[in-house]
CSV table of C-alpha atoms in Angstrom, one decimal:
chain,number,residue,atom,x,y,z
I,5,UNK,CA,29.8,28.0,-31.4
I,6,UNK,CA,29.0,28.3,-27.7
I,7,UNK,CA,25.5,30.0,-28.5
I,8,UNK,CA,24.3,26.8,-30.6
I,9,UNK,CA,25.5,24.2,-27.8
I,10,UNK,CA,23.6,26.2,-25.2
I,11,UNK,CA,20.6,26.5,-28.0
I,12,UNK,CA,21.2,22.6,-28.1
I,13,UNK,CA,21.1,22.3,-24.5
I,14,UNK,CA,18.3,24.1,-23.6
I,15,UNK,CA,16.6,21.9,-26.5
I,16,UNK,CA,17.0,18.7,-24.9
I,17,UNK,CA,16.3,20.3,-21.5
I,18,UNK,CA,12.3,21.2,-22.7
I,19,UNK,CA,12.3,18.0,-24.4
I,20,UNK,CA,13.1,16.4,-20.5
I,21,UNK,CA,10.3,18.7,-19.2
I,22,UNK,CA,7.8,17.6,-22.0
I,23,UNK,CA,8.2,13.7,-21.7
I,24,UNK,CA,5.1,12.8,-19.6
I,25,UNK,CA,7.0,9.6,-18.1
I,26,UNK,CA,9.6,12.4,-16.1
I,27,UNK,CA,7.3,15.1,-15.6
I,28,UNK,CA,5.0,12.9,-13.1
I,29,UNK,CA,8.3,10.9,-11.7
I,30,UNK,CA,9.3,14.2,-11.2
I,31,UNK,CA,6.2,15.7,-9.5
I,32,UNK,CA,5.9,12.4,-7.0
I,33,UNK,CA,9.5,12.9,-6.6
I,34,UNK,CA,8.5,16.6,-5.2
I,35,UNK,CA,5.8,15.7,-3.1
I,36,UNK,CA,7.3,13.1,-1.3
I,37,UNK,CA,10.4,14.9,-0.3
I,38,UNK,CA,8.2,17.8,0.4
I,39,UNK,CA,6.4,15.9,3.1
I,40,UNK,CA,9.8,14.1,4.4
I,41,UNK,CA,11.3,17.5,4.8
I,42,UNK,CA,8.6,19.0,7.2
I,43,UNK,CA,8.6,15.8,9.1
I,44,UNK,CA,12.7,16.5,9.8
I,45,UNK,CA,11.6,19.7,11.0
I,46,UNK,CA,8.4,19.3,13.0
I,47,UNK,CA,9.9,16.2,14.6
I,48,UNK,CA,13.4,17.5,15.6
I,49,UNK,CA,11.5,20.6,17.1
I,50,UNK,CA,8.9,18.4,18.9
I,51,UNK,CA,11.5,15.8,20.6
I,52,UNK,CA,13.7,19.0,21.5
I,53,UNK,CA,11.1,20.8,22.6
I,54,UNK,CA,9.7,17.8,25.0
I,55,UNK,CA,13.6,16.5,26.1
I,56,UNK,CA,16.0,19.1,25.5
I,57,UNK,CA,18.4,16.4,25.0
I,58,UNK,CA,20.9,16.3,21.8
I,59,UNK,CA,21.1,13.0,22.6
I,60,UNK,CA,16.8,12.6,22.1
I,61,UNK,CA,18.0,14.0,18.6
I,62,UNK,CA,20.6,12.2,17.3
I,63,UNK,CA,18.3,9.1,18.3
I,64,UNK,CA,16.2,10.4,15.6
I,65,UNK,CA,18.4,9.1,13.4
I,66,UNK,CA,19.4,6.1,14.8
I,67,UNK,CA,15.5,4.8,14.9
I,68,UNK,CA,15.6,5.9,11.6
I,69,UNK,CA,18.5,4.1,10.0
I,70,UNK,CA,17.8,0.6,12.3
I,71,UNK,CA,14.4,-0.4,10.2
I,72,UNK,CA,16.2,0.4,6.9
I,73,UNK,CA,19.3,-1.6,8.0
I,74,UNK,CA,17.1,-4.5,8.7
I,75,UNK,CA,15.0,-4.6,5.5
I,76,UNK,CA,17.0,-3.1,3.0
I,77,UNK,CA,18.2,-5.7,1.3
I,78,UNK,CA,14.4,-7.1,0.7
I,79,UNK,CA,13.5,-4.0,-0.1
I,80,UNK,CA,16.1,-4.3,-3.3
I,81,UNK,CA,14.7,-7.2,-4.0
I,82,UNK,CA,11.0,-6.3,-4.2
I,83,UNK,CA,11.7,-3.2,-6.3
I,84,UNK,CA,14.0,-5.9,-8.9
I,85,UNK,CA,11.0,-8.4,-8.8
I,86,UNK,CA,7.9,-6.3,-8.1
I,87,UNK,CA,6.2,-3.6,-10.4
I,88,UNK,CA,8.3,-0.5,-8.9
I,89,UNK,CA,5.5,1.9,-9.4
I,90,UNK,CA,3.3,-0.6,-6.9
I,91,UNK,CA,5.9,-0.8,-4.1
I,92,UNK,CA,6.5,3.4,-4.2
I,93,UNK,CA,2.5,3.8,-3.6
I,94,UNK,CA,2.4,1.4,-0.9
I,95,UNK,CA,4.8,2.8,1.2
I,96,UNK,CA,3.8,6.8,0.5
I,97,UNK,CA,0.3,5.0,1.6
I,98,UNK,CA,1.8,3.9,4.7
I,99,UNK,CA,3.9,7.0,5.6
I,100,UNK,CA,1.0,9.1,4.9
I,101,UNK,CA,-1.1,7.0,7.0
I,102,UNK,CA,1.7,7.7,10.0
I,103,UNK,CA,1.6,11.3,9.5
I,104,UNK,CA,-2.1,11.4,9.5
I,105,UNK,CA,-1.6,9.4,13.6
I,106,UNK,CA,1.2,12.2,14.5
I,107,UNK,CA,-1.6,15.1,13.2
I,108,UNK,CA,-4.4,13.1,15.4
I,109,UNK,CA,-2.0,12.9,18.4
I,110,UNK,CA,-0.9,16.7,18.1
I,111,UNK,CA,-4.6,17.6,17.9
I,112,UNK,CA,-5.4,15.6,20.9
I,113,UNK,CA,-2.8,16.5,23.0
I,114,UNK,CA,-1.4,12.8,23.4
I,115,UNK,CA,1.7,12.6,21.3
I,116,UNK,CA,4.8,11.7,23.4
I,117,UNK,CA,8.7,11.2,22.8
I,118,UNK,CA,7.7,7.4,22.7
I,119,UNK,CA,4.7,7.4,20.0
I,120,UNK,CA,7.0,9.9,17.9
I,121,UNK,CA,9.8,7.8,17.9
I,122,UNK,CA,7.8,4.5,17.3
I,123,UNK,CA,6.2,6.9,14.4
I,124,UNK,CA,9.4,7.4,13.0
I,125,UNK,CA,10.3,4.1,12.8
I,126,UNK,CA,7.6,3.0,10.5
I,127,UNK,CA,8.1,5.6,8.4
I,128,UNK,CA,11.6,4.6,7.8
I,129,UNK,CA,10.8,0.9,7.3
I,130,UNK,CA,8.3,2.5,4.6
I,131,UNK,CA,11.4,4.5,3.5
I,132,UNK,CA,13.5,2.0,3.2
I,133,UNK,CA,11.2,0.1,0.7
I,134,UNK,CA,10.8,3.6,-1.5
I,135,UNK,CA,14.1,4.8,-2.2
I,136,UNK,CA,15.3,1.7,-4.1
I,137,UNK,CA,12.2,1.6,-6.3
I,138,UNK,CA,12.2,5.0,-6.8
I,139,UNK,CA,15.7,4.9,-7.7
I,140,UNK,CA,15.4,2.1,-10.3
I,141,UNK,CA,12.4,3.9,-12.3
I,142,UNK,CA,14.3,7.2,-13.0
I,143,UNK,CA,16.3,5.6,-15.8
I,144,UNK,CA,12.7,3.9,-17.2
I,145,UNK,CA,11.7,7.6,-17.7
I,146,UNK,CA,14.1,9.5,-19.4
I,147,UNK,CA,15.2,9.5,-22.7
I,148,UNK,CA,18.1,8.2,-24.0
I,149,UNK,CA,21.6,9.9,-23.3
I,150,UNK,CA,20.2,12.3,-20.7
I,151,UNK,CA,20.7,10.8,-17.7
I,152,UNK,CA,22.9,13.6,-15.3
I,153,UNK,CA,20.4,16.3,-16.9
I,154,UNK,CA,17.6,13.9,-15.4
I,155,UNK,CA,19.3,13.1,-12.4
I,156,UNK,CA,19.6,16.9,-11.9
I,157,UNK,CA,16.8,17.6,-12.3
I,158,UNK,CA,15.4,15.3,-9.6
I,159,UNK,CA,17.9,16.5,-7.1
I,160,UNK,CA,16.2,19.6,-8.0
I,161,UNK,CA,13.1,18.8,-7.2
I,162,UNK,CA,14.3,17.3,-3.8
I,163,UNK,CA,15.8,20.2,-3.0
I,164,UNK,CA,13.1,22.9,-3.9
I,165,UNK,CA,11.0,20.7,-1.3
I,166,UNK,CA,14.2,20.9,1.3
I,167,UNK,CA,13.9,24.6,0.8
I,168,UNK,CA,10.1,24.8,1.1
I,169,UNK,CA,9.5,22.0,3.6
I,170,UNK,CA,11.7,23.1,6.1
I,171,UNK,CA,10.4,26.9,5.9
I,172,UNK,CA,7.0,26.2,5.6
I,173,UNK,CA,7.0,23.6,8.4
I,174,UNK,CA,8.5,25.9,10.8
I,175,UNK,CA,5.9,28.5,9.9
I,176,UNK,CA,3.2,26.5,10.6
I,177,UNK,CA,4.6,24.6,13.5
I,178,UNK,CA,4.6,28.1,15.3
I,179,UNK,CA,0.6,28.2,14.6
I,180,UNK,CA,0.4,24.7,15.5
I,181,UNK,CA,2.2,21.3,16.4
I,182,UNK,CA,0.1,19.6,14.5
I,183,UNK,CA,-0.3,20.5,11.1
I,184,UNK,CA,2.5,19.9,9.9
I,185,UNK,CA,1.8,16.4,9.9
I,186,UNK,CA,-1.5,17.0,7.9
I,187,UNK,CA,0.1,18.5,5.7
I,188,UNK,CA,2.7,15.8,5.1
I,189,UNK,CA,-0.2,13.4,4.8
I,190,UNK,CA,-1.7,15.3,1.6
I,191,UNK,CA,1.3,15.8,0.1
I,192,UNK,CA,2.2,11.7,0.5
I,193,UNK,CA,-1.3,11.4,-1.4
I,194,UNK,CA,-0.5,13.4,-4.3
I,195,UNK,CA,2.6,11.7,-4.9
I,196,UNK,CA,1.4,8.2,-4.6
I,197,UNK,CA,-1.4,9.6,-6.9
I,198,UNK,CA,1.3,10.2,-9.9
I,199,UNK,CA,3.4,6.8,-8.6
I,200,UNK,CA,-0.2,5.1,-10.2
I,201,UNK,CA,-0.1,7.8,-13.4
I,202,UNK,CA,3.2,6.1,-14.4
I,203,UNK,CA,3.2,4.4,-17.2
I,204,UNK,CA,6.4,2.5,-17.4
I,205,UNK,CA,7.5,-0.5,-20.1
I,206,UNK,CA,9.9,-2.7,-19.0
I,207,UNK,CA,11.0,-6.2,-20.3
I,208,UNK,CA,9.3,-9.1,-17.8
I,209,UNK,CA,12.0,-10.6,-15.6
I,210,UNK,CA,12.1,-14.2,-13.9
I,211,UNK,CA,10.7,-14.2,-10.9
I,212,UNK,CA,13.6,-15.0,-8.1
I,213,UNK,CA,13.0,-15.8,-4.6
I,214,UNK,CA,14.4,-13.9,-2.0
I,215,UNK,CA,17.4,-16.5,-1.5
I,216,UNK,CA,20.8,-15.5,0.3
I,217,UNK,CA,22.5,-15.2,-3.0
I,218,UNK,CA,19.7,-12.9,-4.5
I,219,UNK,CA,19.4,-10.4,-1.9
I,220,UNK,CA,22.9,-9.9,-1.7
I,221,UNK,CA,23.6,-9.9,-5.1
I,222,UNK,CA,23.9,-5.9,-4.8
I,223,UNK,CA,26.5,-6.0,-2.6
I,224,UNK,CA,28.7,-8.2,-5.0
I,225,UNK,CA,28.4,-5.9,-7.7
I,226,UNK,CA,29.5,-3.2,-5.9
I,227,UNK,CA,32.0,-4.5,-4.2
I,228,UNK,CA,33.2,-5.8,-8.1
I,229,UNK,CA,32.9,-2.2,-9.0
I,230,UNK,CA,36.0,0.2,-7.6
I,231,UNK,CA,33.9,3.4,-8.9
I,232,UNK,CA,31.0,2.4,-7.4
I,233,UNK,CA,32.6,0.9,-4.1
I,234,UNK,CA,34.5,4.2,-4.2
I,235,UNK,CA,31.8,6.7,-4.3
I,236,UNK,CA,29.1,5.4,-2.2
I,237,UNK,CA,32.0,4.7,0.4
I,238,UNK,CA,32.7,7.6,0.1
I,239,UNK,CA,29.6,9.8,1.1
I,240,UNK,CA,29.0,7.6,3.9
I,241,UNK,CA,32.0,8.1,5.8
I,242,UNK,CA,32.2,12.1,4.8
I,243,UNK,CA,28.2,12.8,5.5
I,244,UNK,CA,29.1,10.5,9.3
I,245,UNK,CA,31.9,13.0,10.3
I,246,UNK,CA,30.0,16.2,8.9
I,247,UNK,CA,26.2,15.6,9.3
I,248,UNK,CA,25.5,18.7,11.7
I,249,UNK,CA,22.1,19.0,10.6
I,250,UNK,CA,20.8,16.7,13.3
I,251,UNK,CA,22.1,19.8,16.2
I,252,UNK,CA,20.5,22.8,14.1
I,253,UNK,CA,17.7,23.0,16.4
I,254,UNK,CA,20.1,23.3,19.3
I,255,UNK,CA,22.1,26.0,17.1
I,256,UNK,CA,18.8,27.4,16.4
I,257,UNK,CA,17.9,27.6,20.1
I,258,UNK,CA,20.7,28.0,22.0
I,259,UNK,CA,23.8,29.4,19.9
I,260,UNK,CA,21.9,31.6,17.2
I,261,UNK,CA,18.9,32.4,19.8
I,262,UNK,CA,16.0,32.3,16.9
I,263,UNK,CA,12.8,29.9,16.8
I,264,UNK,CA,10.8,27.5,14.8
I,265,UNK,CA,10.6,29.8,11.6
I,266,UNK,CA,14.4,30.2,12.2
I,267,UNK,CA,15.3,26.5,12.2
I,268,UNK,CA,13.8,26.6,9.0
I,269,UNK,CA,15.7,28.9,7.3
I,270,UNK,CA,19.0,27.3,8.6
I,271,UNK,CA,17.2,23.9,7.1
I,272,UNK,CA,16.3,25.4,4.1
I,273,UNK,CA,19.8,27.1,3.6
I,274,UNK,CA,22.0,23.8,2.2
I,275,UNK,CA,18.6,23.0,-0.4
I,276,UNK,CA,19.2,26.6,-1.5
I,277,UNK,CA,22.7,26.3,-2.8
I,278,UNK,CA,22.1,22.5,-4.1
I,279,UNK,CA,19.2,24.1,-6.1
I,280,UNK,CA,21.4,26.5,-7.5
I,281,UNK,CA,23.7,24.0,-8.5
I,282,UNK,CA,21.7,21.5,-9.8
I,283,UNK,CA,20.1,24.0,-12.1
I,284,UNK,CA,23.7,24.9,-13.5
I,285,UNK,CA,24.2,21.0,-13.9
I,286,UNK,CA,21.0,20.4,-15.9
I,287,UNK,CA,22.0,23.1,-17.9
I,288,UNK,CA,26.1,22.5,-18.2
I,289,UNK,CA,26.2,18.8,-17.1
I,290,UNK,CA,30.1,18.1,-15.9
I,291,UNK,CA,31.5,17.3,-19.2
I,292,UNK,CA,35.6,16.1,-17.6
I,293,UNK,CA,37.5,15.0,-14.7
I,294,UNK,CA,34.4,14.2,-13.2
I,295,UNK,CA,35.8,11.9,-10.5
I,296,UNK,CA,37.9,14.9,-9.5
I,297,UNK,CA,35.3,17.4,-9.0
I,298,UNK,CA,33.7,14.9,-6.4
I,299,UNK,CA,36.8,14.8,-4.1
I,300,UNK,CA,36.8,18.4,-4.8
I,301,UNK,CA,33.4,19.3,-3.5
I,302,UNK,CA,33.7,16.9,-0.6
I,303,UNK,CA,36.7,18.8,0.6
I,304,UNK,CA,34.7,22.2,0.0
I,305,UNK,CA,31.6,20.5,2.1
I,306,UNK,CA,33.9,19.6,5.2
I,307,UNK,CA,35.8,23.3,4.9
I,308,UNK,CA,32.1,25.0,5.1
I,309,UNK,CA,31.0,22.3,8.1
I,310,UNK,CA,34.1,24.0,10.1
I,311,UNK,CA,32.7,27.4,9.3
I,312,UNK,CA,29.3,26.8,10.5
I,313,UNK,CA,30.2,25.2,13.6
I,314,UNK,CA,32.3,28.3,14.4
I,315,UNK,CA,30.0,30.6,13.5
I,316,UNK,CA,27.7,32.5,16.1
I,317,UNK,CA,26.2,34.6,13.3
I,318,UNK,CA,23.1,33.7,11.8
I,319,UNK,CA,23.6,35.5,8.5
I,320,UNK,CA,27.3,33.2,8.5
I,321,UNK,CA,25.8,30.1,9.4
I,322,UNK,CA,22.9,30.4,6.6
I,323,UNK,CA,26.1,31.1,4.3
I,324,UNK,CA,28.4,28.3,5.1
I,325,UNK,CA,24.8,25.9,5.1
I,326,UNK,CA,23.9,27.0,1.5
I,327,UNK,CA,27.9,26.4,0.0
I,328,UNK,CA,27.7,22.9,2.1
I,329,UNK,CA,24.7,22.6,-0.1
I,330,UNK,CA,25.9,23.6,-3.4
I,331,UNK,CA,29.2,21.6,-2.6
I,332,UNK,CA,27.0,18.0,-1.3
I,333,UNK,CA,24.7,18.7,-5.1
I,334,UNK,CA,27.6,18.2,-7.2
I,335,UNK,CA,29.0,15.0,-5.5
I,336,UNK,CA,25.3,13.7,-5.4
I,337,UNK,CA,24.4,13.9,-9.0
I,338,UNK,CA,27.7,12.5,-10.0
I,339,UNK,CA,27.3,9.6,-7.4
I,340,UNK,CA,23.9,9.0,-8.8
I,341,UNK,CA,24.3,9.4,-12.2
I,342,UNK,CA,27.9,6.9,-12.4
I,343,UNK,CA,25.7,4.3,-10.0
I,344,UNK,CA,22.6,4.0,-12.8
I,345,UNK,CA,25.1,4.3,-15.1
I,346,UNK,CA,27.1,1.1,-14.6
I,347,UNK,CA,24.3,-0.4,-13.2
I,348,UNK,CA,22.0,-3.3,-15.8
I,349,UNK,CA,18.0,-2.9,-15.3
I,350,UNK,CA,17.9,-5.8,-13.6
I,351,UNK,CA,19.8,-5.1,-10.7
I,352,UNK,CA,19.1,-1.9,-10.2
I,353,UNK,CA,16.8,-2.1,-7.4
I,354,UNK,CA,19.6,-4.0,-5.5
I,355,UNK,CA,22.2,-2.0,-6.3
I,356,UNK,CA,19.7,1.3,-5.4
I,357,UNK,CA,19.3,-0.2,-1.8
I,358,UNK,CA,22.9,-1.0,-1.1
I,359,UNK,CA,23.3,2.9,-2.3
I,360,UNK,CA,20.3,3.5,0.2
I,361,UNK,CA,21.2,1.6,3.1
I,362,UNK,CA,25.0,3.6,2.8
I,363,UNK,CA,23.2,7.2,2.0
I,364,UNK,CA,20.7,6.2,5.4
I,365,UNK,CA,24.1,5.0,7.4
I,366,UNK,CA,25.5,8.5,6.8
I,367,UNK,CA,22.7,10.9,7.5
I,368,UNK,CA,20.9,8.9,10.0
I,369,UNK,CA,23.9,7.6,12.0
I,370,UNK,CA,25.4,11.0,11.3
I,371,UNK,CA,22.5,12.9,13.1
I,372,UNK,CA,23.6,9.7,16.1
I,373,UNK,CA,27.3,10.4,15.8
I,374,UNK,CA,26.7,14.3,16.1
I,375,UNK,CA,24.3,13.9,19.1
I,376,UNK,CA,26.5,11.1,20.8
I,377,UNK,CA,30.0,13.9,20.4
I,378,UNK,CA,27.8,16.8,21.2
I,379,UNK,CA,26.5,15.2,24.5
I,380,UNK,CA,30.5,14.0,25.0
I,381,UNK,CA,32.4,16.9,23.8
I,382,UNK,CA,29.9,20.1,23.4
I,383,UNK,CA,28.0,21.0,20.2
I,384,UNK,CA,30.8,23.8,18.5
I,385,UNK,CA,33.5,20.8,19.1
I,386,UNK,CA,31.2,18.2,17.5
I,387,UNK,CA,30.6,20.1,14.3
I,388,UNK,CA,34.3,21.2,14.4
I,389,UNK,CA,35.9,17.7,14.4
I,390,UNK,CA,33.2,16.4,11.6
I,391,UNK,CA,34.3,18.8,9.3
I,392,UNK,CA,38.2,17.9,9.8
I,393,UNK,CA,36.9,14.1,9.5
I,394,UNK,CA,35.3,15.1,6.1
I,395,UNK,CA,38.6,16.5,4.5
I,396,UNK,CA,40.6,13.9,5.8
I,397,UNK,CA,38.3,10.6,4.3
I,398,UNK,CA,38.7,12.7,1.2
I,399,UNK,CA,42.1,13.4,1.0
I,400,UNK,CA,42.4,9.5,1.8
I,401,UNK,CA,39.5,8.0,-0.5
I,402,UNK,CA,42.2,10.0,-3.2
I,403,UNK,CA,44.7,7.4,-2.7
I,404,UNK,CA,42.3,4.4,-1.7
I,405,UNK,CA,40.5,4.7,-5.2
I,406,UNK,CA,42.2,5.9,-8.0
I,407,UNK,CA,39.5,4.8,-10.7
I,408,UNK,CA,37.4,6.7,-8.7
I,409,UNK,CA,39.5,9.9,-9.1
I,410,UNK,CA,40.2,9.2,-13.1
I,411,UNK,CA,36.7,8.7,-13.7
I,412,UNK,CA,36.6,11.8,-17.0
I,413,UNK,CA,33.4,11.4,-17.9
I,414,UNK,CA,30.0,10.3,-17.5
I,415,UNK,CA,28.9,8.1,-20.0
């Protein structure tokens, strides 16, 4: 019996992998988070390496996030209103464009703190316009009834670029501080090149302006919603308190004594175990007590955050990164997958940039948070006290949201 559900399985898995629709989603998916990945590493070396200031990287973030705060909610309603496909090129046109100005100032020798940072700001405005249209096309290109093997397959995807970005950044940062960022610039082209392969049919919707009512329309259905409330609530307040990533070059520097190549590893590490996972979850999607699992992982993600701030190892820190990364895969897809799931075509977009704007507050103004308490406290106690934080919004999100932890199945 188990033999012909995993024969079944695999079937529908190839039949994911032929549909043309996915397979080029899939592939600008790739690309794009290819390029974002050896931007986070080129970048967070570069402003270290010119400040040598935690502070100068948690800032990162925080010039990051404040774009995406501010346009968010437009940005939901352009990919509700817009042709989806049309808003993703445009903005992997634009952040392209800004990686092509950080290669031409790393060539020249002109790039500064200030031009990197005003950089980065662009590029998340571009983000912020991206990630909701992205979002809302995935279920337009999948089958029906195999959504969570889509969804993890995406994640996939994103993380085989986290584990390749990150490494082969580093690499070539060593040879040069500026091609990274020519690289990133390709790699935005090819995925804006399979955005505009896309062919995607969906029914013709009323065009609304952008009143009040319509861009915050998002926020009042999740707020209706205790799952979705729940979950998204959820990995914003747990990624805040353990988002140690943003201090990995000064781990990488000054506590594991490696360089840029280094950095990348430690970077690449938490993509490895998510693309472990994921794998495993497009091939045994969660099939009970999925709202369980969640808390469950979340708990094992802020256990493994302790362990790496601890550690002064490099093979334990790589370790404890790639089972925060296999822990953080598990509550993503299921996040993902119960948001499109409860989620009607025509809000999607807004509903996928309230989800952005919470997944932006907790990695952006996580990288802040751990560069404001390392500058306070020291970088070992900053990473420490996150990963306490993490366990203990979990263990109270349990009570907070009971639907949330019932939740069998998705469906």
């Amino acid at each position: 019996m188990s033999s012909g559900i995993e024969s079944v399985a695999s079937a529908r898995t190839r039949e994911l992998f032929g549909h043309r629709p996915f397979l080029l989603f899939l592939l600008g998916r790739a690309f794009s988070s290819f390029s974002y990945q050896i931007g986070a590493v080129a970048i967070g070396w570069q402003v270290y390496a010119l400040t040598h200031s935690v502070l100068a990287l948690g800032l990162i973030g925080l010039v990051q996030f404040l774009p995406s705060a501010g346009l968010t909610f437009f940005a939901g309603h352009a990919a509700d209103q817009f042709d989806r496909r049309r808003v993703t090129q445009a903005c992997q046109g634009i952040e392209g464009t800004v990686a092509l100005f950080l290669a031409w100032g790393g060539w020249g020798g002109w790039l500064n703190v200030a031009e990197i940072f005003a950089a980065v700001v662009v590029m998340g405005a571009a983000r912020s316009f991206e990630s909701p249209a992205v979002s809302a096309l995935l279920p337009a290109v999948v089958p029906a009834g195999m959504l969570q093997k889509a969804t993890a397959m995406s994640s996939s995807a994103f993380q085989t670029a986290t584990i390749l970005g990150p490494a082969l950044g580093g690499l070539i940062y060593a040879l040069s501080s500026a091609a990274p960022y020519a690289v990133m610039a390709a790699a935005w082209g090819v995925s804006a090149a399979m955005a505009g392969m896309l062919h995607v049919e969906r029914p013709v919707m009323p065009k609304e302006p952008p009143t009040l009512k319509a861009l915050f329309a998002g926020v009042g259905f999740v707020r209706r919603s205790q799952e979705i409330l729940g979950t998204i609530s959820l990995d914003l307040f747990a990624v805040i308190l353990g988002g140690a990533t943003a201090l990995l070059p000064v781990y990488a520097h000054d506590i594991l004594h490696t360089g840029p190549w280094g950095l990348g590893v430690l970077r690449g590490a938490p993509a490895m175990g998510a693309l472990l996972v994921s794998g495993w979850m497009t091939h045994s999607p969660i099939a009970s007590r999925v709202g369980m699992r969640m808390f469950q992982a979340v708990i094992l993600y802020g256990v493994t955050t302790i362990v790496f701030g601890l550690s002064h190892f490099m093979w334990l820190s790589v370790a404890a990164l790639f089972v925060m990364g296999a822990a953080d895969m598990v509550s993503v897809v299921i996040r993902l997958s119960l948001v499109q799931l409860r989620t009607p075509d025509d809000m999607r977009g807004r509903v996928g940039a309230v989800n952005f704007l919470f997944i932006n507050a907790s990695n952006q103004l996580g990288e802040f948070e751990s560069g404001f308490t390392a500058a306070l406290f020291g970088t070992v106690p900053a990473v420490v006290l996150g990963g306490l934080g993490t366990v203990a919004v979990a263990l109270l999100w349990m009570r907070l949201f009971p639907a949330l932890r019932n939740v069998e199945r998705l469906e």
